[in-house]
mmCIF file of C-alpha atoms in Angstrom:
data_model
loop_
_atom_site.group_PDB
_atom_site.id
_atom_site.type_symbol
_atom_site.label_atom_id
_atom_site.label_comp_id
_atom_site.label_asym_id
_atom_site.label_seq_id
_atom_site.Cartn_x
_atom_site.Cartn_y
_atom_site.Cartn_z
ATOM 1 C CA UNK A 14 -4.805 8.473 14.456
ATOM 2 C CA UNK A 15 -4.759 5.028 12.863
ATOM 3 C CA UNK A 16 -8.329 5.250 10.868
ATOM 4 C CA UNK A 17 -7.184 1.064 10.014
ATOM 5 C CA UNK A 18 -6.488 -1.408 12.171
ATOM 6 C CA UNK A 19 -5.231 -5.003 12.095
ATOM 7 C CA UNK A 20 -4.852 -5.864 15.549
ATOM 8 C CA UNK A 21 -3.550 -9.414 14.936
ATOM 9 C CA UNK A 22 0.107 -8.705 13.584
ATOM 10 C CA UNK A 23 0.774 -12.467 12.522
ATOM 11 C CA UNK A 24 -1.276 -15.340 12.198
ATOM 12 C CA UNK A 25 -0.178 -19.098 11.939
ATOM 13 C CA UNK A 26 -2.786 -21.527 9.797
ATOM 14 C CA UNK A 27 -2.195 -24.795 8.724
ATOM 15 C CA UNK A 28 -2.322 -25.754 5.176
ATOM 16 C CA UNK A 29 -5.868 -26.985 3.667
ATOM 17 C CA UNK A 30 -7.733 -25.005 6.612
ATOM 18 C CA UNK A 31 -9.431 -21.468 6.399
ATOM 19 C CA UNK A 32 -7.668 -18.597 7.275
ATOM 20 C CA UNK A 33 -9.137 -15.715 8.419
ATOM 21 C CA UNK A 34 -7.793 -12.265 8.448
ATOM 22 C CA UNK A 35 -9.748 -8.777 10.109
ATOM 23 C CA UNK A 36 -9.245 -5.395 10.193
ATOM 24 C CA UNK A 37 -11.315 -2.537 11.537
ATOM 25 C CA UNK A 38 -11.630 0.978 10.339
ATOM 26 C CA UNK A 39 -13.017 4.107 12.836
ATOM 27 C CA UNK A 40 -13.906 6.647 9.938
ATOM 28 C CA UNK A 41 -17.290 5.684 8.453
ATOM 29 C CA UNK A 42 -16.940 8.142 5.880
ATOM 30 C CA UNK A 43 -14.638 4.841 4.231
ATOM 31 C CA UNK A 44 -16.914 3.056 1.582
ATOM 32 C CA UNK A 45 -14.345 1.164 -0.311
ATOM 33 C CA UNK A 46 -12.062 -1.454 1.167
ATOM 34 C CA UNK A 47 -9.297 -3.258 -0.242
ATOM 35 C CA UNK A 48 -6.951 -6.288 0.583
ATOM 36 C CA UNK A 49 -3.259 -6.471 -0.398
ATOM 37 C CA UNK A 50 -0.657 -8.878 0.079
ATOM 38 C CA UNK A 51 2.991 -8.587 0.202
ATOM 39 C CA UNK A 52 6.203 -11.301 0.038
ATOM 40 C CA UNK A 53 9.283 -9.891 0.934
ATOM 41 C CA UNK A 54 11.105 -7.888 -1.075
ATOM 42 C CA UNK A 55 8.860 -6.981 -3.360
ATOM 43 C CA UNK A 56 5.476 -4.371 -3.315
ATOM 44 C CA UNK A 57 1.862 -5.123 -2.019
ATOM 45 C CA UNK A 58 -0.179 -6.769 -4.703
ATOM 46 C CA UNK A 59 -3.724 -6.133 -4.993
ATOM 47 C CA UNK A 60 -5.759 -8.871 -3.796
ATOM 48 C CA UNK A 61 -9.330 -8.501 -3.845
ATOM 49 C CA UNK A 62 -12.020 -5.103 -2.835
ATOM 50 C CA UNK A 63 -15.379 -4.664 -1.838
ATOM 51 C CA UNK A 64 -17.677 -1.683 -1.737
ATOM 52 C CA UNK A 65 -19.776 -0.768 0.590
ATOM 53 C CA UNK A 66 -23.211 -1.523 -0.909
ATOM 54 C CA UNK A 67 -21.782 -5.238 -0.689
ATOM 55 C CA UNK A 68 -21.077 -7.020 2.625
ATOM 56 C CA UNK A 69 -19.689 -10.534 0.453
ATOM 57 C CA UNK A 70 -17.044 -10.444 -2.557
ATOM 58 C CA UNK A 71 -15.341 -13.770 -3.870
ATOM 59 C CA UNK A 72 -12.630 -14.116 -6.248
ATOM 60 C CA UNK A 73 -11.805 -18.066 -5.915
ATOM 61 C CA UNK A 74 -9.941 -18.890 -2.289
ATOM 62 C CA UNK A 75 -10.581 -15.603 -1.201
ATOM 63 C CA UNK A 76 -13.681 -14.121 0.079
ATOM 64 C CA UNK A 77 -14.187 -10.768 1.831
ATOM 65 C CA UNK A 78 -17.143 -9.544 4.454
ATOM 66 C CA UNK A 79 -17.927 -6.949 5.234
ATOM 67 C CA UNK A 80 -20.111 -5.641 8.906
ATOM 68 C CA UNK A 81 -20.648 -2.302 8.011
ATOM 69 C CA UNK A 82 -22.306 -1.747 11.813
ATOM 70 C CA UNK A 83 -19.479 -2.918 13.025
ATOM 71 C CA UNK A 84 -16.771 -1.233 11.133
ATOM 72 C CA UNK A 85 -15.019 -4.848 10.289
ATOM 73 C CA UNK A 86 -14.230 -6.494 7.666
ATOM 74 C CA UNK A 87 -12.385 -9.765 7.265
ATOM 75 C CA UNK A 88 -10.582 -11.770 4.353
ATOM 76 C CA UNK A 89 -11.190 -15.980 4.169
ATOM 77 C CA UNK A 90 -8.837 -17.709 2.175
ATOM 78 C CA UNK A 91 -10.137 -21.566 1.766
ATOM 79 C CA UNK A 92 -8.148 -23.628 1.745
ATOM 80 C CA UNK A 93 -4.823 -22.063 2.563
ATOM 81 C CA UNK A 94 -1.778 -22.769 0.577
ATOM 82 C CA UNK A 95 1.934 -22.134 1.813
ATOM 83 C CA UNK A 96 2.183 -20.116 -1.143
ATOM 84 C CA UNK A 97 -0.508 -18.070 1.027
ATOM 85 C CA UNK A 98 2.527 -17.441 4.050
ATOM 86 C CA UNK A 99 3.002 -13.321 3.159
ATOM 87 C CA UNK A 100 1.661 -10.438 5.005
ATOM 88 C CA UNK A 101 -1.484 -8.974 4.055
ATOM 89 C CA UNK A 102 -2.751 -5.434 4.558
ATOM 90 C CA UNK A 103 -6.099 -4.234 4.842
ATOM 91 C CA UNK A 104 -6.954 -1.074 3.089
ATOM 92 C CA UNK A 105 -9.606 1.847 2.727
ATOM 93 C CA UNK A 106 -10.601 4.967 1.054
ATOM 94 C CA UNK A 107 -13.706 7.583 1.241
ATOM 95 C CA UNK A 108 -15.613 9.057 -1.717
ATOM 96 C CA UNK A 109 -13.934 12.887 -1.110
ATOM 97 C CA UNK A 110 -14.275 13.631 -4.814
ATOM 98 C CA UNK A 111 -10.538 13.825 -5.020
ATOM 99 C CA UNK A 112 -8.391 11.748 -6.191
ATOM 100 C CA UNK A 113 -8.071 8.032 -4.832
ATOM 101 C CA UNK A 114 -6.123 8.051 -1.382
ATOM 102 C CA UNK A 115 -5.897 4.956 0.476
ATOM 103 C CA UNK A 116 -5.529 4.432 4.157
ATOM 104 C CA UNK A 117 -3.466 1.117 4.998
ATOM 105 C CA UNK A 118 -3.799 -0.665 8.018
ATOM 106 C CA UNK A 119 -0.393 -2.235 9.400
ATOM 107 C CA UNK A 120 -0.616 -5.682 7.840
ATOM 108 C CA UNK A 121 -1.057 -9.004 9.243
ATOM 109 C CA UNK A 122 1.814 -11.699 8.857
ATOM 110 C CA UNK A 123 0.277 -15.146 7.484
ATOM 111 C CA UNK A 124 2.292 -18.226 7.653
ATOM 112 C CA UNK A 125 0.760 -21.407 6.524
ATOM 113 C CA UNK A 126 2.386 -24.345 7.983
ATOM 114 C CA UNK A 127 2.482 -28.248 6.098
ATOM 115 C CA UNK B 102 9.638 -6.288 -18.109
ATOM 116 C CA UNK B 103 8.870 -5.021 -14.526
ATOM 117 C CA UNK B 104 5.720 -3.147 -14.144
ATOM 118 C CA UNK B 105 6.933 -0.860 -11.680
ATOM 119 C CA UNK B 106 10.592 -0.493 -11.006
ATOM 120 C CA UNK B 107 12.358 1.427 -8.669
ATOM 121 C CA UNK B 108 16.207 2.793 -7.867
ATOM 122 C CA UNK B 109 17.908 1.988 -6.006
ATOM 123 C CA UNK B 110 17.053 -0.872 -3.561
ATOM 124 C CA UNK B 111 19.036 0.258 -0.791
ATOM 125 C CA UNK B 112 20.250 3.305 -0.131
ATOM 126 C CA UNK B 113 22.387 3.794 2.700
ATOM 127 C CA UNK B 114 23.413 7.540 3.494
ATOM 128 C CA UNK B 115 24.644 10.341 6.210
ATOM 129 C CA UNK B 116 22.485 12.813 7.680
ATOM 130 C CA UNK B 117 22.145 16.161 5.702
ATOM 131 C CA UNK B 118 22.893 14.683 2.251
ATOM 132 C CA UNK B 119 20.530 15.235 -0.204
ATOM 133 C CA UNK B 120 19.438 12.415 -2.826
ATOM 134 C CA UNK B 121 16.902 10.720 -5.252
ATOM 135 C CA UNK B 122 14.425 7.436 -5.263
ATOM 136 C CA UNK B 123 13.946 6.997 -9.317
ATOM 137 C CA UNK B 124 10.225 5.227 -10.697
ATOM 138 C CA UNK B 125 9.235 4.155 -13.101
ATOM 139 C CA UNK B 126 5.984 2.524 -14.967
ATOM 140 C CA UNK B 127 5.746 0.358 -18.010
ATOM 141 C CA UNK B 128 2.038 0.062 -17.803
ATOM 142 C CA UNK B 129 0.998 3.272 -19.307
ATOM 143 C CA UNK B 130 -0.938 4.458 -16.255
ATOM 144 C CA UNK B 131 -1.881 8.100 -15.825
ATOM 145 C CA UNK B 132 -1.352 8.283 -11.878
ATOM 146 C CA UNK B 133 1.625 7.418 -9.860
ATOM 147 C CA UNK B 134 2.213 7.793 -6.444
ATOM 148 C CA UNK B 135 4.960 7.430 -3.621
ATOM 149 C CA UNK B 136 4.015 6.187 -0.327
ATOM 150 C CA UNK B 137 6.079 5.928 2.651
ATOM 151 C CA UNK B 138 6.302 2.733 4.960
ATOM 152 C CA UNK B 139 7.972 3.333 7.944
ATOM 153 C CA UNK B 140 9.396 1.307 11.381
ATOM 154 C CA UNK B 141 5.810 0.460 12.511
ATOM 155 C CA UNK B 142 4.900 -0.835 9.041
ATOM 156 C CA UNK B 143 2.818 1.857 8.750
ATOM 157 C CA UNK B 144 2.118 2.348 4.415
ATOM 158 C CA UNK B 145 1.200 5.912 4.083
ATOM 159 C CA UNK B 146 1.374 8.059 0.963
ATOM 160 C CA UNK B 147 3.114 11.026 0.609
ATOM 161 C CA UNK B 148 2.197 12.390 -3.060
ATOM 162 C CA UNK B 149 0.082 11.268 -6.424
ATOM 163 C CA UNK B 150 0.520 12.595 -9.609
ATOM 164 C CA UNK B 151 -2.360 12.432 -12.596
ATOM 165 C CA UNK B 152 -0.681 12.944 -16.182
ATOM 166 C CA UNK B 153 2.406 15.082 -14.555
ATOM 167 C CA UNK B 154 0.154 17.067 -12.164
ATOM 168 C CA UNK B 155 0.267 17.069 -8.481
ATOM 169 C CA UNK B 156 -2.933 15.869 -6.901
ATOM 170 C CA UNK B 157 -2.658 14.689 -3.778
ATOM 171 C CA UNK B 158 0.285 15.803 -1.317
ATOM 172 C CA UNK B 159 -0.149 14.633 2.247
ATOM 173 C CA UNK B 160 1.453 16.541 5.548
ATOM 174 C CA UNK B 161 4.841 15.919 4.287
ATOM 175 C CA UNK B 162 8.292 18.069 4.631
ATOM 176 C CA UNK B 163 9.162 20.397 2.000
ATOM 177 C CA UNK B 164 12.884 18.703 1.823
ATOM 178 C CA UNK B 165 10.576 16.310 -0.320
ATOM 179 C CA UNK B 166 10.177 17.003 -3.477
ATOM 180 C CA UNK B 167 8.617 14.746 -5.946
ATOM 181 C CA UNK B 168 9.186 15.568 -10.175
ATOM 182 C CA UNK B 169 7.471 13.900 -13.104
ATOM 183 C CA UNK B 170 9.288 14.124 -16.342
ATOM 184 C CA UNK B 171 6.428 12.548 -17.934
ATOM 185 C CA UNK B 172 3.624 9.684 -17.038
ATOM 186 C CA UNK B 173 5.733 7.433 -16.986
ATOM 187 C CA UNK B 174 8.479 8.705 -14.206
ATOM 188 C CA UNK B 175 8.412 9.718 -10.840
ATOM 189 C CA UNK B 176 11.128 10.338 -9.106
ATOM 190 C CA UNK B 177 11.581 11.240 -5.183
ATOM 191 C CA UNK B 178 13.777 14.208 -4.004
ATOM 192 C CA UNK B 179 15.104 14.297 -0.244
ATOM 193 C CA UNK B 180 16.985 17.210 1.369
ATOM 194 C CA UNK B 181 18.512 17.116 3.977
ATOM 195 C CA UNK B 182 17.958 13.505 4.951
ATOM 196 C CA UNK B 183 16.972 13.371 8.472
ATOM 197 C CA UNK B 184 17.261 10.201 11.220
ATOM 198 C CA UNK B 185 13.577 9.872 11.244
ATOM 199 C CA UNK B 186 13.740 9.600 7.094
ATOM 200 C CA UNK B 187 14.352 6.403 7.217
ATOM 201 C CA UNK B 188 11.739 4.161 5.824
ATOM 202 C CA UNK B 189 11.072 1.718 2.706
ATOM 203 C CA UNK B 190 9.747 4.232 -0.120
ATOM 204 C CA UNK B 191 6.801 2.258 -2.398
ATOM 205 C CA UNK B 192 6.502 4.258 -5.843
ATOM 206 C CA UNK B 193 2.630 2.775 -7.044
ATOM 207 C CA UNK B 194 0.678 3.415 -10.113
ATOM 208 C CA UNK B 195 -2.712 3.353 -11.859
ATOM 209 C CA UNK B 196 -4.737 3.341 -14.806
ATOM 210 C CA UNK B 197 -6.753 6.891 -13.111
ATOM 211 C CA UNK B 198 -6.963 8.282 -9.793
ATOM 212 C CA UNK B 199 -10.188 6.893 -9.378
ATOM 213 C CA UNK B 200 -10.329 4.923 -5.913
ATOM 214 C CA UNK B 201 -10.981 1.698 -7.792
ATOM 215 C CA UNK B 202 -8.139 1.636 -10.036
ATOM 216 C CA UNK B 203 -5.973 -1.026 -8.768
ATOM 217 C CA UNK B 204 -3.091 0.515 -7.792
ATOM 218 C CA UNK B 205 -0.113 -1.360 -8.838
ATOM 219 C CA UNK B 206 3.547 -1.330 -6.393
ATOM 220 C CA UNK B 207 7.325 -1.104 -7.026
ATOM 221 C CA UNK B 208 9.372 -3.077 -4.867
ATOM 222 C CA UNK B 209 10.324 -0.784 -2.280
ATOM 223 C CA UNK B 210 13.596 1.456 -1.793
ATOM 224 C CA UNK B 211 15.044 1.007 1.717
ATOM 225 C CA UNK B 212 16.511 4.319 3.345
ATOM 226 C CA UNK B 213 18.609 4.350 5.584
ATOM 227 C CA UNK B 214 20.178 7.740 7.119
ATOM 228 C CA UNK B 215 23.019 7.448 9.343
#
């Protein structure tokens, strides 16, 4: 049962335009969402999060919505950079009371051309 | 000075051998985790540990066997390696196991059973 989904699995932008990233979740018990982004080799990095009691965060390029309604949420990054090209995952977790478990959608591969 | 590092990088092994994935965390976090990513890039995790104690362990084989020396280590048993074991292992940490403590990766150990 895949609770996350990025349904785009790679994504070509050109450099100085928006790219724009989306991932849907099925179990609205998830209040907290989370991007990450990953170069090869190496371990996701956190990105940027947003709660649930927000549907806008911004940290610089990167912006996240969320559509609560519509189970949805998407990541803007204006204006991409080819330092951007990686593959970002989408991520989630529910207030259980226990400790912090995240569900991770199956990432979307950016590649920002010149 | 690697935040989290991980051995080995590769590890390339027959089926029914037993070995070890090695973590460890110069941050000073209290929680670490492992997390398994497997063909279909799907990031899932496996255990967490708070200040040495297990508190989260997710539907996972009991020829895994995670041990934590101390905050700072957590290391990754395998018995038995099975076909279907192979996968990149991500050891993670945090400050807490509160959902919105960043969690921070390793780079990733790639299994492969043979």
């Amino acid at each position: 049962d895949q609770q996350v989904k990025q349904n785009s699995p790679s994504l070509s932008v050109q450099e100085g335009r928006i790219s724009i990233l989306n991932c849907d979740y099925t179990n609205s018990m998830f209040d907290y969402f989370l991007w990450y982004k990953k170069y090869p080799a190496e371990g996701p990095t956190f990105l940027i999060s947003i709660s649930s009691i927000k549907d806008k965060n911004e940290d610089g390029r990167f912006t996240v919505f969320l559509n609560k309604s519509a189970k949805h949420l998407s990541l803007h990054i204006v204006p991409s950079q080819p330092g951007d090209s990686a593959v970002y995952f989408c991520a989630a977790s529910a207030n259980t009371g226990t400790a912090s478990k995240l569900t991770f959608g199956t990432g979307t591969r950016l590649q920002v051309t010149l | 000075d690697t935040a989290v590092s991980q051995t080995p990088k590769y590890l390339v092994t027959q089926m029914g051998n037993d070995k070890s994935i090695k973590c460890e965390q110069n941050l000073g976090h209290d929680t670490m985790y492992w997390y398994k990513q497997d063909s279909k890039k799907f990031l899932k995790i496996m255990f967490s540990y708070n200040n040495k104690e297990l508190i989260i362990n997710e539907t996972v084989p009991n020829r895994f066997s995670p041990k934590s020396p101390d905050k700072a280590h957590l290391n990754l048993h395998i018995n038995s390696l099975e076909l279907g074991d192979s996968a990149v292992y991500f050891c993670a940490s945090s400050q807490g196991d509160s959902r919105t403590d960043t969690q921070y990766f390793g780079p990733g150990t790639r299994l492969t059973v043979l």
